[in-house]
XYZ file of C-alpha atoms in Angstrom:
354
model
C 13.018 -54.738 4.857
C 9.711 -53.884 6.581
C 6.751 -52.388 4.759
C 4.666 -49.554 6.127
C 2.632 -46.394 5.689
C 3.030 -42.727 6.506
C -0.539 -41.815 7.492
C -0.998 -38.069 7.072
C -3.846 -35.628 6.588
C -5.472 -32.555 8.053
C -6.975 -32.605 11.571
C -10.233 -34.528 11.761
C -9.624 -36.510 8.585
C -9.682 -39.803 10.510
C -5.997 -40.779 10.735
C -6.121 -42.405 14.181
C -9.429 -44.102 13.383
C -7.918 -45.479 10.190
C -4.875 -46.794 12.078
C -7.167 -48.510 14.581
C -9.256 -50.045 11.795
C -6.141 -51.199 9.944
C -4.807 -52.794 13.130
C -8.075 -54.702 13.598
C -8.126 -55.806 9.943
C -4.557 -57.097 9.973
C -5.136 -58.877 13.284
C -8.069 -60.703 11.660
C -5.991 -61.511 8.547
C -3.049 -62.745 10.615
C -0.623 -60.118 9.272
C 1.725 -58.731 11.940
C 1.270 -54.994 12.368
C 2.536 -52.290 14.706
C 1.344 -48.688 15.004
C 3.782 -45.879 15.794
C 2.283 -42.680 17.173
C 4.342 -39.669 16.091
C 1.796 -37.093 17.255
C 3.062 -35.587 20.539
C -0.350 -33.987 21.131
C -2.362 -37.204 20.803
C -3.157 -38.278 24.351
C -6.251 -40.361 23.484
C -4.815 -43.113 21.305
C -7.539 -45.604 20.283
C -5.201 -48.304 18.947
C -2.550 -50.507 20.612
C 0.556 -48.370 20.311
C 3.908 -50.102 19.799
C 5.951 -46.887 19.914
C 4.706 -43.579 21.320
C 6.566 -40.312 20.799
C 5.166 -39.044 24.103
C 7.807 -41.132 25.875
C 10.375 -38.905 24.145
C 8.658 -35.503 24.018
C 5.173 -34.038 24.420
C 3.635 -30.909 22.956
C 2.450 -29.727 26.355
C 5.972 -29.776 27.803
C 7.377 -27.917 24.806
C 4.729 -25.194 24.988
C 5.300 -24.692 28.717
C 9.093 -24.762 28.556
C 9.650 -22.671 25.435
C 6.521 -20.505 25.390
C 5.474 -21.706 21.946
C 2.000 -21.996 20.503
C 0.485 -25.284 19.269
C 1.812 -25.046 15.715
C 5.268 -23.804 16.677
C 5.481 -26.424 19.399
C 4.570 -29.167 16.933
C 7.321 -28.080 14.557
C 9.776 -28.100 17.472
C 8.703 -31.660 18.378
C 9.335 -32.898 14.837
C 12.731 -31.216 14.761
C 13.534 -32.802 18.127
C 12.520 -36.233 16.807
C 14.712 -35.697 13.755
C 17.670 -34.788 15.978
C 17.024 -37.865 18.147
C 16.190 -40.293 15.352
C 18.329 -42.991 16.968
C 15.633 -43.234 19.686
C 13.084 -44.189 17.030
C 15.504 -46.423 15.147
C 16.268 -48.566 18.206
C 12.584 -49.160 18.908
C 11.775 -49.953 15.289
C 14.451 -52.649 15.253
C 12.725 -54.322 18.199
C 9.551 -54.749 16.120
C 11.202 -57.141 13.665
C 11.456 -57.090 9.888
C 8.177 -58.885 9.167
C 6.015 -56.332 10.976
C 3.941 -53.924 8.917
C 4.372 -50.462 10.456
C 1.879 -47.586 10.464
C 3.283 -44.151 11.286
C 0.494 -41.915 12.613
C 1.573 -38.360 11.749
C 0.297 -35.123 13.370
C -2.467 -33.264 11.577
C -0.612 -29.968 11.049
C -0.463 -29.816 7.249
C 2.711 -27.735 7.173
C 4.625 -30.788 8.394
C 3.892 -32.606 5.135
C 3.796 -29.616 2.788
C 6.629 -27.176 3.493
C 8.515 -28.156 6.672
C 11.505 -30.401 6.046
C 11.813 -32.319 9.333
C 9.182 -34.923 8.472
C 10.640 -35.289 4.988
C 14.105 -35.932 6.417
C 12.670 -38.436 8.932
C 11.048 -40.297 6.025
C 14.345 -40.277 4.141
C 16.080 -41.807 7.170
C 13.403 -44.508 7.356
C 13.951 -45.401 3.709
C 17.689 -45.662 4.403
C 16.743 -48.234 7.052
C 15.246 -50.194 4.115
C 11.629 -49.404 4.924
C 9.320 -49.622 1.935
C 6.805 -46.892 2.640
C 3.751 -45.372 1.004
C 2.138 -42.090 2.003
C -1.575 -42.454 2.734
C -3.075 -38.959 2.684
C -6.560 -38.842 4.207
C -9.008 -36.089 3.202
C -12.510 -35.701 4.603
C -15.008 -36.601 1.872
C -17.124 -33.639 2.958
C -14.735 -31.434 0.954
C -16.144 -32.597 -2.381
C -19.547 -31.096 -1.573
C -18.138 -27.606 -2.192
C -16.090 -26.644 -5.251
C -13.721 -24.306 -3.391
C -13.043 -26.910 -0.679
C -12.426 -29.543 -3.343
C -9.863 -27.355 -5.124
C -8.180 -26.694 -1.757
C -7.943 -30.425 -1.063
C -6.499 -31.027 -4.533
C -3.810 -28.391 -3.983
C -3.018 -29.775 -0.524
C -2.767 -33.322 -1.877
C -0.552 -32.231 -4.751
C 1.778 -30.299 -2.454
C 2.041 -33.267 -0.078
C 2.879 -35.604 -2.953
C 5.661 -33.323 -4.163
C 7.037 -32.812 -0.641
C 7.190 -36.377 0.692
C 8.367 -38.004 -2.563
C 6.859 -41.397 -1.711
C 4.421 -43.717 -3.460
C 1.273 -41.790 -2.649
C -2.394 -42.698 -2.178
C -4.906 -39.919 -1.602
C -8.035 -41.128 0.173
C -11.486 -39.598 0.598
C -12.283 -40.792 4.118
C -15.705 -40.944 5.808
C -17.380 -41.631 2.464
C -20.069 -43.527 4.380
C -21.293 -40.159 5.718
C -21.739 -38.570 2.287
C -25.494 -39.052 2.263
C -25.762 -36.576 5.157
C -24.290 -33.729 3.105
C -26.884 -33.567 0.323
C -26.615 -34.264 -3.394
C -23.320 -33.923 -5.238
C -23.048 -31.740 -8.331
C -21.422 -34.625 -10.217
C -21.023 -38.365 -9.841
C -18.438 -39.582 -7.365
C -16.023 -40.660 -10.108
C -15.727 -37.017 -11.234
C -14.071 -36.243 -7.903
C -12.030 -39.420 -7.422
C -10.590 -39.375 -10.956
C -10.203 -35.555 -10.961
C -11.882 -35.171 -14.328
C -12.288 -31.925 -16.308
C -12.105 -29.308 -13.554
C -13.324 -26.549 -15.859
C -16.842 -27.742 -15.006
C -16.273 -26.291 -11.541
C -15.747 -22.773 -12.899
C -19.385 -21.749 -12.483
C -19.526 -23.042 -8.910
C -16.292 -21.258 -8.012
C -17.461 -18.012 -9.626
C -20.734 -18.154 -7.716
C -19.004 -18.515 -4.340
C -16.223 -15.937 -4.882
C -16.089 -12.347 -6.178
C -15.518 -11.920 -9.952
C -11.981 -10.615 -9.453
C -10.905 -14.116 -8.400
C -11.997 -15.738 -11.688
C -8.495 -15.671 -13.187
C -7.010 -17.063 -9.962
C -9.538 -19.901 -9.964
C -8.653 -20.900 -13.517
C -4.927 -20.643 -12.723
C -5.293 -23.089 -9.811
C -7.333 -25.454 -11.968
C -4.693 -25.306 -14.706
C -1.928 -25.984 -12.173
C -3.652 -29.141 -10.907
C -4.416 -30.402 -14.401
C -0.911 -29.653 -15.693
C 0.640 -31.906 -13.042
C -2.074 -34.544 -13.581
C -0.955 -36.455 -10.483
C -3.853 -36.320 -8.049
C -6.519 -39.005 -7.779
C -8.467 -40.445 -4.871
C -9.477 -43.760 -3.395
C -12.473 -43.951 -1.077
C -12.684 -45.236 2.483
C -15.432 -46.210 4.879
C -13.329 -47.420 7.777
C -16.079 -49.562 9.329
C -16.734 -51.384 6.044
C -14.604 -54.508 5.609
C -14.729 -54.447 1.804
C -13.633 -50.817 1.683
C -10.678 -51.466 3.998
C -9.596 -54.554 2.051
C -9.735 -52.684 -1.257
C -7.621 -49.818 0.079
C -5.153 -52.319 1.559
C -4.732 -53.909 -1.875
C -4.093 -50.505 -3.438
C -1.441 -49.699 -0.819
C 0.175 -53.135 -1.139
C 0.607 -52.534 -4.859
C 2.141 -49.113 -4.218
C 4.709 -50.481 -1.734
C 5.406 -53.661 -3.709
C 4.082 -55.987 -1.020
C 1.955 -57.830 -3.620
C 5.127 -59.147 -5.241
C 6.446 -60.715 -2.027
C 5.622 -64.423 -1.504
C 4.636 -65.788 1.906
C 7.367 -66.874 4.288
C 8.352 -70.508 3.816
C 7.178 -70.780 0.195
C 9.186 -73.263 -1.854
C 11.308 -72.231 -4.825
C 12.042 -74.071 -8.090
C 15.204 -76.219 -8.246
C 18.393 -74.255 -8.732
C 17.203 -71.004 -7.180
C 18.936 -69.360 -4.250
C 17.225 -70.259 -0.989
C 16.196 -66.984 0.722
C 12.900 -68.181 2.156
C 14.008 -67.438 5.703
C 15.116 -63.890 4.860
C 13.205 -60.630 5.261
C 10.080 -60.108 3.097
C 11.676 -57.921 0.426
C 14.494 -60.381 -0.302
C 12.403 -63.552 -0.567
C 12.154 -64.882 -4.143
C 8.927 -64.209 -5.962
C 8.048 -67.744 -7.034
C 4.316 -67.716 -7.661
C 3.172 -64.095 -7.947
C 2.100 -63.155 -11.459
C 3.197 -59.593 -12.098
C 0.505 -58.944 -14.683
C -2.183 -60.046 -12.245
C -0.781 -58.195 -9.252
C -0.396 -54.912 -11.141
C -3.568 -55.240 -13.224
C -6.977 -53.722 -12.525
C -8.279 -54.408 -9.034
C -11.402 -56.546 -8.898
C -13.657 -57.134 -5.938
C -16.296 -55.515 -3.759
C -16.011 -51.709 -3.608
C -13.212 -51.729 -6.213
C -15.359 -49.722 -8.647
C -16.191 -46.188 -7.589
C -19.662 -46.614 -9.096
C -20.315 -49.401 -6.603
C -19.100 -47.105 -3.826
C -21.537 -44.406 -4.944
C -24.412 -46.869 -5.017
C -23.543 -48.261 -1.576
C -22.998 -45.004 0.319
C -24.848 -42.308 -1.638
C -27.547 -43.488 -4.052
C -28.959 -46.484 -2.153
C -27.450 -46.317 1.329
C -30.670 -47.147 3.221
C -31.406 -50.156 1.032
C -27.870 -51.468 1.422
C -27.958 -50.904 5.184
C -31.155 -52.937 5.428
C -29.707 -55.688 3.233
C -26.526 -55.966 5.308
C -28.530 -56.087 8.534
C -30.487 -59.027 7.153
C -27.249 -60.763 6.166
C -25.743 -60.181 9.603
C -28.901 -61.590 11.192
C -28.676 -64.719 9.043
C -25.000 -65.156 9.921
C -25.832 -64.823 13.612
C -28.570 -67.444 13.317
C -26.190 -69.832 11.544
C -23.598 -69.369 14.283
C -26.192 -70.047 16.994
C -27.462 -73.136 15.155
C -23.933 -74.460 14.775
C -23.228 -73.866 18.468
C -26.473 -75.634 19.455
C -25.632 -78.550 17.153
C -22.183 -78.878 18.741
C -23.703 -78.939 22.242
C -26.180 -81.642 21.160
C -23.407 -83.826 19.771
C -21.419 -83.503 23.011
C -24.506 -84.474 25.061
C -25.125 -87.552 22.904
C -21.515 -88.658 23.141
C -20.350 -87.904 26.670
C -16.724 -88.639 27.432
C -16.134 -92.068 29.053
C -16.029 -92.041 32.821
C -12.724 -92.975 34.392
C -12.789 -96.372 36.089
C -11.080 -97.100 39.319
C -8.244 -99.531 38.908
C -8.188 -102.425 41.346
C -4.725 -102.349 42.801
C -5.289 -105.341 45.007
């Protein structure tokens, strides 16, 4: 049973960049990972692509053959993939059961909000015993404006209800927040979706008075469901990527799966050579795995300090640390060369065969 993610979000939210960063992170951690591109319009893929939908269908061909526009053509491509799901299934089986799979989804929001093809594709993947989580990326710039923030909340809520998967909403590009000016509230107000009635004045100032009742109705709708919350992401920051990976691993259940080859107590059924989801959980402590996350960038207040309140100071500090690490690496390399020069390998002697 492989684990994986459905990476969705509006255009420009950083889906492909996130997939590339996740591929680099897992390569460094030694976790097998494969990225599946399901965007038939994405012809500049930055990451190593294990499966590419363009070998099945492309948006350009659909638009030329059927006279459809970009959005209609994208819906046709998803319906075509649904009808030819066996093409995807065969290629997924070739990846193996231990591979973590990222599905890079097109940016058209209607695919994840009100069109059923993607939903049915996800259902077929779960029937193949995939354990998936939906990772919904939203540009952090949206929290700088009350109306944009409410729009993102409604979009996130609709996506959660449509896909019916363990769901993580993410404010991406949080490292660029300092460029957008001061926020009206602290970052945790937006990530925890606190009392939205505080946004009433901002919404009333940006919209005509006749929309006041509509604004409060949308706020009430979001608060009545009480489902939406956000994690933060700076894709070039290692600590941010590791924290988000831990959150996703808890959502999919990966944290409860022991490493391959781990020993089991006497008397237990030996399934150590089986797929990840069927291996016995010998050492994982459920209370620890499902408890509060601890570590760098795990607290949203630390994220605000790093990327908003004291970004320049932190940038300077990290540059100094990187410089020190580079000096240590150079010193270690020089020391290794010195040791080799002092202890040269013995010269081979000619053997007298006479």
